[in-house]
PDB file of C-alpha atoms in Angstrom:
ATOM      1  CA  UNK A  67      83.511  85.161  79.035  1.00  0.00           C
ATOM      2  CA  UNK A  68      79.625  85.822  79.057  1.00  0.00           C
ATOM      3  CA  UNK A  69      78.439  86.083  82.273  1.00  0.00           C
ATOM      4  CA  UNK A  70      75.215  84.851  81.325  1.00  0.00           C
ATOM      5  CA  UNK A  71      76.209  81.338  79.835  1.00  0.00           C
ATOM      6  CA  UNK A  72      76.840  78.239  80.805  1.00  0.00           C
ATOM      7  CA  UNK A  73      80.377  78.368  81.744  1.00  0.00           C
ATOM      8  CA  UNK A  74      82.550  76.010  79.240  1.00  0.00           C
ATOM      9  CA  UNK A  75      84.998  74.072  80.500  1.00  0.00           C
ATOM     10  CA  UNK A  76      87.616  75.815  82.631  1.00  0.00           C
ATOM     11  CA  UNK A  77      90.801  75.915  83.970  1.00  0.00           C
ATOM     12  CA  UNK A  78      90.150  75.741  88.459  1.00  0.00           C
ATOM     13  CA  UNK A  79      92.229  76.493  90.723  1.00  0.00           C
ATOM     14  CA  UNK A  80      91.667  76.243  94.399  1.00  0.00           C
ATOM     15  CA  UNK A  81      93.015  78.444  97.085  1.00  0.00           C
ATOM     16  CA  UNK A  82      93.165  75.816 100.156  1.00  0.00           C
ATOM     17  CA  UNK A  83      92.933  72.176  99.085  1.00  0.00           C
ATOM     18  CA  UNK A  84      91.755  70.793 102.130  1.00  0.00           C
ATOM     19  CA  UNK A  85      88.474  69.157 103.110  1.00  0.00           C
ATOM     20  CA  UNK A  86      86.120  71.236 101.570  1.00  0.00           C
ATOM     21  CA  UNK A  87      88.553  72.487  98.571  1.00  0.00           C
ATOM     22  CA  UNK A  88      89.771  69.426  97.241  1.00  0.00           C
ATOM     23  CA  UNK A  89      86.487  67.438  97.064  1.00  0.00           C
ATOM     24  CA  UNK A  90      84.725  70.308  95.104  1.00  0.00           C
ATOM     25  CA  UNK A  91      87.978  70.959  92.929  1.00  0.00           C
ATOM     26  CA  UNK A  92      87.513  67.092  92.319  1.00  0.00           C
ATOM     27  CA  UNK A  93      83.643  67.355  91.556  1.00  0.00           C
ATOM     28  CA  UNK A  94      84.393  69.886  89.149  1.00  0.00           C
ATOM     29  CA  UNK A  95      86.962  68.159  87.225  1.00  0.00           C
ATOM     30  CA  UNK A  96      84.599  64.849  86.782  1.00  0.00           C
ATOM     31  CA  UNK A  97      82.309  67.399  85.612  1.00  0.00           C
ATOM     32  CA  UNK A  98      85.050  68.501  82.635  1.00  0.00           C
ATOM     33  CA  UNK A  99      86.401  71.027  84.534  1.00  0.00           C
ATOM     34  CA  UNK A 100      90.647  70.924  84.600  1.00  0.00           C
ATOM     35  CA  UNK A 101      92.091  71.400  87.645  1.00  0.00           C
ATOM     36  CA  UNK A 102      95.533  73.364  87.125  1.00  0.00           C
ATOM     37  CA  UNK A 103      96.619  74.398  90.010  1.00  0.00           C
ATOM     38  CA  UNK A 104      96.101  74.728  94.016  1.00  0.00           C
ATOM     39  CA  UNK A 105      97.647  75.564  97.429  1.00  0.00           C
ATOM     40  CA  UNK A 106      97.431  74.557 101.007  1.00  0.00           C
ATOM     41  CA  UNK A 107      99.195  75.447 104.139  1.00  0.00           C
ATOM     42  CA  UNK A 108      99.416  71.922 105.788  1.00  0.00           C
ATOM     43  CA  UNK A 109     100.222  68.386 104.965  1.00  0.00           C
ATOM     44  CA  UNK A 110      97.505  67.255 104.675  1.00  0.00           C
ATOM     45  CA  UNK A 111      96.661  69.888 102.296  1.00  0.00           C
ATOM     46  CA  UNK A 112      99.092  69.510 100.044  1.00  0.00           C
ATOM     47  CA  UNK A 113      98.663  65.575 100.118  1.00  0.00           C
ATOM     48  CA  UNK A 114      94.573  66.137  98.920  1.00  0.00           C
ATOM     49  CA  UNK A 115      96.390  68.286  96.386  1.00  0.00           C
ATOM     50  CA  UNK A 116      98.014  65.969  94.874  1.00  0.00           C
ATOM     51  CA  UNK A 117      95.950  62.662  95.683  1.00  0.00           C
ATOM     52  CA  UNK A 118      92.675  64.164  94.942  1.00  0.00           C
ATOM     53  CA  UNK A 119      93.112  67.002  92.338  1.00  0.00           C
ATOM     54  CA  UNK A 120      96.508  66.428  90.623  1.00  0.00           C
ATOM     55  CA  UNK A 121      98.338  69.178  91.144  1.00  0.00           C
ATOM     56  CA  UNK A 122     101.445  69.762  92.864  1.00  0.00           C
ATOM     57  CA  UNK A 123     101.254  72.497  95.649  1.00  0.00           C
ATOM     58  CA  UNK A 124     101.695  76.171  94.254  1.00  0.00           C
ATOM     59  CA  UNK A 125     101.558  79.821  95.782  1.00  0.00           C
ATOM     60  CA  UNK A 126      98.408  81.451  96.040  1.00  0.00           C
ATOM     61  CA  UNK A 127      99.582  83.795  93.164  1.00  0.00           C
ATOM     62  CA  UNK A 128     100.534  80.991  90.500  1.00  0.00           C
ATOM     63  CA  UNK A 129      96.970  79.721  91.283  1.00  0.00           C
ATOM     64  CA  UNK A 130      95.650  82.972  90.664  1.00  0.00           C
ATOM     65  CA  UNK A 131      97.463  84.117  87.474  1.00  0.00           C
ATOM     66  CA  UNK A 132      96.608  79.773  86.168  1.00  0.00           C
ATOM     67  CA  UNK A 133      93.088  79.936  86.663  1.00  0.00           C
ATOM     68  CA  UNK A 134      89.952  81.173  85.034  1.00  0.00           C
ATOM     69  CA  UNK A 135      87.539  80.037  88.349  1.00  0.00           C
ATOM     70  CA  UNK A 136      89.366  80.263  91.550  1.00  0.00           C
ATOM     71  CA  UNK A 137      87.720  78.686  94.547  1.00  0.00           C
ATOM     72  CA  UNK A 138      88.429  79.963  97.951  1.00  0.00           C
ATOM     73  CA  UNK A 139      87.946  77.726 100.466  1.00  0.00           C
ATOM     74  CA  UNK A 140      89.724  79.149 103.603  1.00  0.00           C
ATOM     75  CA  UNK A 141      88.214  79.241 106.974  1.00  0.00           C
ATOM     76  CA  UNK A 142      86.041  82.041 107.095  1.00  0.00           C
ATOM     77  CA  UNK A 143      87.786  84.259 109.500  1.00  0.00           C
ATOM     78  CA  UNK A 144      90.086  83.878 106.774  1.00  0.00           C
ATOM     79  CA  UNK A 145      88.441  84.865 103.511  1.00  0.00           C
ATOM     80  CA  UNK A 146      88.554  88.545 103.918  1.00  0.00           C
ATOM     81  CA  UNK A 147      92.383  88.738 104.460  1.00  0.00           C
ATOM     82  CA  UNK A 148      92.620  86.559 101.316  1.00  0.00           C
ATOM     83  CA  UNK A 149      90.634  88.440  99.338  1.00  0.00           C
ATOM     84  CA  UNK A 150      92.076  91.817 100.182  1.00  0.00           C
ATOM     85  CA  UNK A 151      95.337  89.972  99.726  1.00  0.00           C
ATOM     86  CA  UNK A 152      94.099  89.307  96.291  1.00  0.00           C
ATOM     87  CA  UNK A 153      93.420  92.488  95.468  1.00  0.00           C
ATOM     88  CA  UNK A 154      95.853  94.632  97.229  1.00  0.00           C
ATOM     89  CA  UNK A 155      98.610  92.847  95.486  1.00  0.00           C
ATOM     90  CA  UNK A 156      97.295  93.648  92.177  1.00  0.00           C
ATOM     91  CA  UNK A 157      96.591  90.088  91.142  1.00  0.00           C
ATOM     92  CA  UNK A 158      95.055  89.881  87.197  1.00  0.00           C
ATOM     93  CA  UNK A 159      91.785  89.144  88.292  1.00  0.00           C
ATOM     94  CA  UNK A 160      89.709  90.512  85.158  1.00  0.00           C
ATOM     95  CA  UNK A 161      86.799  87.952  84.172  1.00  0.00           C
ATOM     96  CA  UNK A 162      87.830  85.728  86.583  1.00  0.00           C
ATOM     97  CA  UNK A 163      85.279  83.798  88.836  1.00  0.00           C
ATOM     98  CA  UNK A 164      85.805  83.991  92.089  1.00  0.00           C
ATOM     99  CA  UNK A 165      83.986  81.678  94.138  1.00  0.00           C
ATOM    100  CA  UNK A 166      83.733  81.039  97.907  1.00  0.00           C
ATOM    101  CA  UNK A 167      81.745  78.446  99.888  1.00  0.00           C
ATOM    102  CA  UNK A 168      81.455  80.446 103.330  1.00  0.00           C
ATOM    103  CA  UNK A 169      78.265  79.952 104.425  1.00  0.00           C
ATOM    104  CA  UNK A 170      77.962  82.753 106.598  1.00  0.00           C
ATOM    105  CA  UNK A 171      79.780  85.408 103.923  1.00  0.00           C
ATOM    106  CA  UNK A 172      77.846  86.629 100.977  1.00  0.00           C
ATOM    107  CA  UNK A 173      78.701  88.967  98.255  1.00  0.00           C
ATOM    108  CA  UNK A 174      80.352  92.198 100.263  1.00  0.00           C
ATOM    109  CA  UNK A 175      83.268  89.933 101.189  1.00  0.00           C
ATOM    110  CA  UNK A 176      84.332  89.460  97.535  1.00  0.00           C
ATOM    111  CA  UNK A 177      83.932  93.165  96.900  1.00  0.00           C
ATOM    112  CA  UNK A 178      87.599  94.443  96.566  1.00  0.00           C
ATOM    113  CA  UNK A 179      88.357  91.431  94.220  1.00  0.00           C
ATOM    114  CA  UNK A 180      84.625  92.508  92.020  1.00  0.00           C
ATOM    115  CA  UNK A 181      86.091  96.013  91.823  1.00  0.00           C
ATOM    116  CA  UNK A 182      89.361  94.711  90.526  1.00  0.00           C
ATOM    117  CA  UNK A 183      87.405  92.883  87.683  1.00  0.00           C
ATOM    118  CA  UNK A 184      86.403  89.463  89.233  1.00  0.00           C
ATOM    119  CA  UNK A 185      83.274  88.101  88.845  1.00  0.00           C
ATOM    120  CA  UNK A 186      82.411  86.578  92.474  1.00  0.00           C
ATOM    121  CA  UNK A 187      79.825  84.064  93.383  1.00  0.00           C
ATOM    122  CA  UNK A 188      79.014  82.194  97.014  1.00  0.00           C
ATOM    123  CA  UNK A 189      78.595  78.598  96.565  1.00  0.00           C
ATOM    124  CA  UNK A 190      78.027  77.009  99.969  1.00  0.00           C
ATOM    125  CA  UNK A 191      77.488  73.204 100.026  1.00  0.00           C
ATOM    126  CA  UNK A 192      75.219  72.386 102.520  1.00  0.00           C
ATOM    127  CA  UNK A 193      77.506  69.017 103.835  1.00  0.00           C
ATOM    128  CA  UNK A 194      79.498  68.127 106.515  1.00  0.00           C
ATOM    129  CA  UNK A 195      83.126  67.105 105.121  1.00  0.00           C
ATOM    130  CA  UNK A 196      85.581  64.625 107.324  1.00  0.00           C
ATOM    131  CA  UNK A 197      88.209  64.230 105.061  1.00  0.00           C
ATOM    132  CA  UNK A 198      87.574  60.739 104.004  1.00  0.00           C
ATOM    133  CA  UNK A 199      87.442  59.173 101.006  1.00  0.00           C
ATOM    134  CA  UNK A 200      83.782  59.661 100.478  1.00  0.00           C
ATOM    135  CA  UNK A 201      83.344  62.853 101.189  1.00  0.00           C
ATOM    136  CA  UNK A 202      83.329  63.401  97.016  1.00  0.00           C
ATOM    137  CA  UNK A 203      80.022  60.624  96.821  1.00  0.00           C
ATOM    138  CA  UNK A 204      78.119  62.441  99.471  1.00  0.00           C
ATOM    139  CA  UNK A 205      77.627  65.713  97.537  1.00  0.00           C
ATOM    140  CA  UNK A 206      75.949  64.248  95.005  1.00  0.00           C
ATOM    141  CA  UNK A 207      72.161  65.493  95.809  1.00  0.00           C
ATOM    142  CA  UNK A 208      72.983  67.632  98.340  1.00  0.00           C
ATOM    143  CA  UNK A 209      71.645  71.395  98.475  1.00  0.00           C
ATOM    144  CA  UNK A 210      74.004  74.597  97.878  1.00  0.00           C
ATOM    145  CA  UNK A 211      72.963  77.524  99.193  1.00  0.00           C
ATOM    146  CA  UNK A 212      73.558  80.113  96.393  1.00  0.00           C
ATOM    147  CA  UNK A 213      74.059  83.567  95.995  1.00  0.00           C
ATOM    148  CA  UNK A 214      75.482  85.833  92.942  1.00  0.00           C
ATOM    149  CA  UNK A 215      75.045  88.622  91.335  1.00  0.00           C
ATOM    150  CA  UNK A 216      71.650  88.796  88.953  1.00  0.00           C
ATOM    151  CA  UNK A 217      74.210  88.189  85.502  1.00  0.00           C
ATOM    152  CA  UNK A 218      75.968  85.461  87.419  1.00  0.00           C
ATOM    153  CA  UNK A 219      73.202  83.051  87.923  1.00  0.00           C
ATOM    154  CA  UNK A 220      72.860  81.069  85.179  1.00  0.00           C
ATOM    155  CA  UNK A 221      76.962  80.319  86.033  1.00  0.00           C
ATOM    156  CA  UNK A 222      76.020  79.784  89.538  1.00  0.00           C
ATOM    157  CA  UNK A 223      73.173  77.126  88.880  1.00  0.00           C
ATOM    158  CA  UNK A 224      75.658  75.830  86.074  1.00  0.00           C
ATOM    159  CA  UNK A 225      78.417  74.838  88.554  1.00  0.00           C
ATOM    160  CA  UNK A 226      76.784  73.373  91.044  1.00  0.00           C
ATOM    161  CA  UNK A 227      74.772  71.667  88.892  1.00  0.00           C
ATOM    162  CA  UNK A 228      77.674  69.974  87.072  1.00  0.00           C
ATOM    163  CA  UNK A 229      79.419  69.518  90.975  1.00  0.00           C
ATOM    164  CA  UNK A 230      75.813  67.054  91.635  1.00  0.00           C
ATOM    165  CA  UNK A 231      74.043  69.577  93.543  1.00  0.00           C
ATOM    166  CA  UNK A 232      70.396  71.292  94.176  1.00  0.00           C
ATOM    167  CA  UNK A 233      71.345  75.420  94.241  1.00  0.00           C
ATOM    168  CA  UNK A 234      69.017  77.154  96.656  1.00  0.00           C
ATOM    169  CA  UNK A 235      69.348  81.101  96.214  1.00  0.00           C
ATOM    170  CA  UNK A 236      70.190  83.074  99.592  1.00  0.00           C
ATOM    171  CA  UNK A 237      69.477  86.532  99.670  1.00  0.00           C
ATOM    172  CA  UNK A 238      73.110  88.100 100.382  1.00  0.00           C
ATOM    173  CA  UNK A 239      71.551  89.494 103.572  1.00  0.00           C
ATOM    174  CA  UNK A 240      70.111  86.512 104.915  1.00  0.00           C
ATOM    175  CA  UNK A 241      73.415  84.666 104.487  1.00  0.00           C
ATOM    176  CA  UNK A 242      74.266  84.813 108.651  1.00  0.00           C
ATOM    177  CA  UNK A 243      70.729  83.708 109.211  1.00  0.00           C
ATOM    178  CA  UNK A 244      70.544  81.045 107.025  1.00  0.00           C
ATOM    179  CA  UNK A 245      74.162  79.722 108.119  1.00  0.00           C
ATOM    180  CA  UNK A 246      73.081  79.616 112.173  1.00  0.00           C
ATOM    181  CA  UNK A 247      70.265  77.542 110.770  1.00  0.00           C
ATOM    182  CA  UNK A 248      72.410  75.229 109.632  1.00  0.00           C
ATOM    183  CA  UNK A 249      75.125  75.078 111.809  1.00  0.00           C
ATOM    184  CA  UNK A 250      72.268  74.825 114.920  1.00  0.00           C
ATOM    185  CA  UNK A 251      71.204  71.575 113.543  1.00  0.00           C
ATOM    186  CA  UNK A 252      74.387  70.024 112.610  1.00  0.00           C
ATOM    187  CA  UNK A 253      77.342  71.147 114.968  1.00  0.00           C
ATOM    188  CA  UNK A 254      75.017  71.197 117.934  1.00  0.00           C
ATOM    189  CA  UNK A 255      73.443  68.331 117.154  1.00  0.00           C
ATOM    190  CA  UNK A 256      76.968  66.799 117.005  1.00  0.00           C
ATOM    191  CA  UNK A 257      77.353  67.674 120.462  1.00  0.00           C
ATOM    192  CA  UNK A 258      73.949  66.494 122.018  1.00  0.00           C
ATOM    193  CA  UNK A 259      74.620  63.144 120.973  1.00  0.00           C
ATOM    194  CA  UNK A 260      78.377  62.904 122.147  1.00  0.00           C
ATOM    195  CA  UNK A 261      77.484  64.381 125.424  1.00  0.00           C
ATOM    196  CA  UNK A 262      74.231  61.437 125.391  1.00  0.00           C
ATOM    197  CA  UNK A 263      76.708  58.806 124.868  1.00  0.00           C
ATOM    198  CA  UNK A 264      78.919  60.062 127.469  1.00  0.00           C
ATOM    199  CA  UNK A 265      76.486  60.248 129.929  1.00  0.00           C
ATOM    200  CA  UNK A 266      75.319  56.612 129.354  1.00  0.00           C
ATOM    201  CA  UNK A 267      78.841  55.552 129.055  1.00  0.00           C
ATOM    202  CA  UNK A 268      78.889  56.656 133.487  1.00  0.00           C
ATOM    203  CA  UNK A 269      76.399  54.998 133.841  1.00  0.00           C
ATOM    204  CA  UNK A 270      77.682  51.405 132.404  1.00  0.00           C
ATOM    205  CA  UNK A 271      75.943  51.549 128.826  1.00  0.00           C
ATOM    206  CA  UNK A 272      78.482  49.364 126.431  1.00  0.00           C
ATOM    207  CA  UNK A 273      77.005  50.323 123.355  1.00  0.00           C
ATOM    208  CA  UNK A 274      75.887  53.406 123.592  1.00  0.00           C
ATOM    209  CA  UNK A 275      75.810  54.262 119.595  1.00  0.00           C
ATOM    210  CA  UNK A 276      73.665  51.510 118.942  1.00  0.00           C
ATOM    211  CA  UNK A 277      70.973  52.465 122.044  1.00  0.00           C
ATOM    212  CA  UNK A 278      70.610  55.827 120.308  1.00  0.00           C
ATOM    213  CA  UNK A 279      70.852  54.894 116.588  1.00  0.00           C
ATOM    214  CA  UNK A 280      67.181  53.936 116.377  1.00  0.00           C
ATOM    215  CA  UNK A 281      65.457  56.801 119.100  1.00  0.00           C
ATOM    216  CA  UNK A 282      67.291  59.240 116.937  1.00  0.00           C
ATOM    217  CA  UNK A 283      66.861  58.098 113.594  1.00  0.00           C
ATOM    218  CA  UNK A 284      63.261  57.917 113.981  1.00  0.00           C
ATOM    219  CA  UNK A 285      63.403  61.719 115.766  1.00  0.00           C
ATOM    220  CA  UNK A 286      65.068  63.251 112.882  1.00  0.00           C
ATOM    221  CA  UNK A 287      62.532  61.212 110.535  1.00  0.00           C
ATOM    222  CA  UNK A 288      59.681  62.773 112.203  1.00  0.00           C
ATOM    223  CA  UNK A 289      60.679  66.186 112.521  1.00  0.00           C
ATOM    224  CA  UNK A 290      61.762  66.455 108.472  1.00  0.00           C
ATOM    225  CA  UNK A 291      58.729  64.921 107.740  1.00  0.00           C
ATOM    226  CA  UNK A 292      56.334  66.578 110.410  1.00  0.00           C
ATOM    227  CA  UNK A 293      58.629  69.437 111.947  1.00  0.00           C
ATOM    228  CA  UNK A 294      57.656  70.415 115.249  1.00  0.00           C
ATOM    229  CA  UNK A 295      54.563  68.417 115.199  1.00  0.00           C
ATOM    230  CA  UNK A 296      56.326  65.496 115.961  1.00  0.00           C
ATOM    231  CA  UNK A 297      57.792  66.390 118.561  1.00  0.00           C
ATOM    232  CA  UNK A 298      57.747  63.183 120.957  1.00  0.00           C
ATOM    233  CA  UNK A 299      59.100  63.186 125.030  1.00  0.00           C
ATOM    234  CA  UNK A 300      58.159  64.753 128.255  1.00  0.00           C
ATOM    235  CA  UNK A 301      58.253  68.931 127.615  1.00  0.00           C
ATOM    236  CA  UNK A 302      55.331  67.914 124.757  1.00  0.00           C
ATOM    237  CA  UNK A 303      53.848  65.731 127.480  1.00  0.00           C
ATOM    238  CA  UNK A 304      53.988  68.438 130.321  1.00  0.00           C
ATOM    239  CA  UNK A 305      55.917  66.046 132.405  1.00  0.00           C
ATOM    240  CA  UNK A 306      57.088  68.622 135.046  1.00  0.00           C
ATOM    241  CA  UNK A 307      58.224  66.502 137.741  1.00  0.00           C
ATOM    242  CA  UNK A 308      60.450  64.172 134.975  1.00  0.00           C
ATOM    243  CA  UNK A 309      62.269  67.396 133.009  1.00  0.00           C
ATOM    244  CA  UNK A 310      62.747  68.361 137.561  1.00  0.00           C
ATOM    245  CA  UNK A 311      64.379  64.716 138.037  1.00  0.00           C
ATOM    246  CA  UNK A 312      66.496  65.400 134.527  1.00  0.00           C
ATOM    247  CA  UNK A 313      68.047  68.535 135.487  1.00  0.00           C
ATOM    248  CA  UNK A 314      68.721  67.076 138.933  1.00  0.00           C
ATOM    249  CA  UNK A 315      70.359  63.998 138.023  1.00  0.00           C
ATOM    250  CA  UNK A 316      72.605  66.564 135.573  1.00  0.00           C
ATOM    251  CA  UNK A 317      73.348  68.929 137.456  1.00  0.00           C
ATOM    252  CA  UNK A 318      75.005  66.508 139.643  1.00  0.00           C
ATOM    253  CA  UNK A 319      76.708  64.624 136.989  1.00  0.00           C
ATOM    254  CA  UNK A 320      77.467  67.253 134.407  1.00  0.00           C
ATOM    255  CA  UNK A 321      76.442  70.569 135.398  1.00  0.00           C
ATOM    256  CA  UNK A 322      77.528  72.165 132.133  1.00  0.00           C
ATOM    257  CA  UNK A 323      74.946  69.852 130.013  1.00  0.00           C
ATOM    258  CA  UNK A 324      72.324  71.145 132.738  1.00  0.00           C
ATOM    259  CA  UNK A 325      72.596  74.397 131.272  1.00  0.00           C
ATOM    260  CA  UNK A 326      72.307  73.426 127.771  1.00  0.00           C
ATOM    261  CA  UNK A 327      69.360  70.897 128.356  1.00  0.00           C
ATOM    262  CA  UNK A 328      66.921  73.672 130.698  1.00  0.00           C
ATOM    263  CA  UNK A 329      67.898  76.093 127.692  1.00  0.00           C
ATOM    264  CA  UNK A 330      66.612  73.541 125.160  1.00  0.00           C
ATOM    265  CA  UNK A 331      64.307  72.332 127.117  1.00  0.00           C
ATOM    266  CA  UNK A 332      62.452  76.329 127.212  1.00  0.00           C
ATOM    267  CA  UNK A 333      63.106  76.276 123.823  1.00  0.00           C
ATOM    268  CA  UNK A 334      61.263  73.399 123.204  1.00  0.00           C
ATOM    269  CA  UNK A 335      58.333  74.143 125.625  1.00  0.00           C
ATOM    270  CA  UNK A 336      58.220  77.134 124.029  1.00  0.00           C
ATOM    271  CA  UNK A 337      57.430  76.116 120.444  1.00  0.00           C
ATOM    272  CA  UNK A 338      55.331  73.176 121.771  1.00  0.00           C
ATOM    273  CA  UNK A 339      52.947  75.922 122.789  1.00  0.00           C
ATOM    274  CA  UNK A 340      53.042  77.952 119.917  1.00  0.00           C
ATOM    275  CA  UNK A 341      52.302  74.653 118.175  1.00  0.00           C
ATOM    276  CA  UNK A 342      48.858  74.496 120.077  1.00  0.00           C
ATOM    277  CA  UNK A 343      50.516  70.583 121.291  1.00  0.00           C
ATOM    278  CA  UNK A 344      51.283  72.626 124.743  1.00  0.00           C
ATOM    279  CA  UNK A 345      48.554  73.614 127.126  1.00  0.00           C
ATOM    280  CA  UNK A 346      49.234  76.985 128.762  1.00  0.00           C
ATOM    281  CA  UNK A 347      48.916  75.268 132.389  1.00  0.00           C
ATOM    282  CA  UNK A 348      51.500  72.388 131.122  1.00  0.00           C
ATOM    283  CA  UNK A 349      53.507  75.101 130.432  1.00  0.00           C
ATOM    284  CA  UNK A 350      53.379  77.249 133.548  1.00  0.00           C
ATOM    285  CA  UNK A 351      54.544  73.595 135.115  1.00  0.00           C
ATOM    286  CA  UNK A 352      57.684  73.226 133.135  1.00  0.00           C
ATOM    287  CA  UNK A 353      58.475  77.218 133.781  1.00  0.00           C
ATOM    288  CA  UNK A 354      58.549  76.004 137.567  1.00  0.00           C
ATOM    289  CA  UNK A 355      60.647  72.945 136.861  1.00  0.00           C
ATOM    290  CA  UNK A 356      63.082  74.483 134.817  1.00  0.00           C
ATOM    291  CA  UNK A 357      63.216  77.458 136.759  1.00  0.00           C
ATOM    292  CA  UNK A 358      62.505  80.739 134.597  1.00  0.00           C
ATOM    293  CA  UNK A 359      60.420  82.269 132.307  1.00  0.00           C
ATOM    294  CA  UNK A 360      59.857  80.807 128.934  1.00  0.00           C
ATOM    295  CA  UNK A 361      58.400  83.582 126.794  1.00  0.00           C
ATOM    296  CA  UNK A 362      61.196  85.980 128.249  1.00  0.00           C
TER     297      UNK A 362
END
């Protein structure tokens, strides 16, 4: 195959058909891909297998030797083993793409498998996957963030193209970077919002989804529409004595969210007066209520 074309329609297989696995091995088969063969280590795995891509469960090595793109999606901690696995146990891997959706991996993991002839590409879709049903509909517009070798990326831009998808290229060096960016806002974004409704659960709120739903659909409109300028609450305000009364009332209730909210709330003080939306005595009033040293 020709690095530089459009890749034609190929046989996939995927190495670990759960969440993320079998909904791209899926999107690549409505896209004219075939889907030959794929493996899983759990139930539920093999049951996506089947349900979702077609295939009855096979070993790693029947994918391998079935396939002419192979898509590893493992748990990262996982992807180096497998792809030393690969390699070490002299697996025909000549003009074969290899493709993993690790965010925070780039090229140098695939290396042993490139030297043994593969052609490797990182495809990371930027998506949070649950398992359901429509996790396949909600890539459809979504970003990947993209990185391949300089022949490669017309195949790169190709696939996720054909999987629905916007490919934004990562410099292989920036790949940690650009996946703590990511995971900052989503996973720990995740947990603001179940610790908020657990908080106002104490305290007698019913419905405590649908008392945040608005606030923080109209924050997150703001801030991709305005980033830090709109910023909205009492750090931008220089409400000392209310951020005083909020870690108070926490660190009575739940002293580990205490921790988390004076660290954000520094954080937040701190870009507020970078911003210019901060004066510097506002600041030096929050440093007291929270207790340390912002710019250290």
């Amino acid at each position: 195959m020709d690095a530089g074309d459009r890749p034609a329609r190929l046989a996939v297989g995927v190495l670990g058909a759960g969440r993320v696995g079998s909904v791209l091995g899926a999107a690549l088969a409505q896209a004219g891909h075939r889907v030959v063969a794929a493996s899983g280590v759990s139930d539920a795995s093999h049951r996506r297998a089947a349900e979702r891509l077609g295939v009855r469960p096979s070993p790693p090595d029947e994918v391998v030797a079935a396939a002419q793109l192979i898509l590893l999606t493992v748990p990262d901690d996982a992807l180096p083993d497998l792809v030393g696995g690969l390699a070490g146990t002299g697996a025909d891997l000549r003009g074969k793409l290899l493709v993993h959706t690790s965010g925070a991996y780039g090229l140098s993991v695939l290396e042993p498998a490139a030297r043994a002839g593969a052609l490797p590409l990182a495809l990371h879709p930027v998506m949070t996957f649950t398992g359901r049903d429509d996790d396949l509909n909600r890539i459809t517009g979504i970003s990947f963030g993209v990185t391949a070798p300089e022949p490669l990326r017309p195949v790169a831009e190709a696939l996720v193209i054909e999987m629905g998808g916007e490919p934004v290229w990562i410099a292989d060096s920036d790949r940690a970077l650009y996946h703590a960016a990511l995971a900052g806002a989503a996973n720990h974004m995740v947990t603001l919002i179940a610790e908020s409704q657990e908080l106002l659960r104490r305290i007698g709120v019913e419905h405590a989804g649908r008392m945040l739903g608005p606030l923080l659909g109209a924050a997150l409109d703001n801030v991709l529409r305005l980033g830090i300028t709109g910023l909205t609450g009492p750090v931008v305000r220089g409400d000392a004595g209310t951020v005083r009364k909020h870690v108070d009332a926490l660190i009575l209730a739940a002293p580990e969210a205490a921790d988390a909210y004076v660290a954000l709330a520094r954080l937040t003080a701190d870009r507020a007066l970078a911003a210019g939306l901060l004066k510097p005595e506002e600041a030096e009033r929050l440093l007291d209520a929270l207790g340390g040293n912002i710019w250290t």
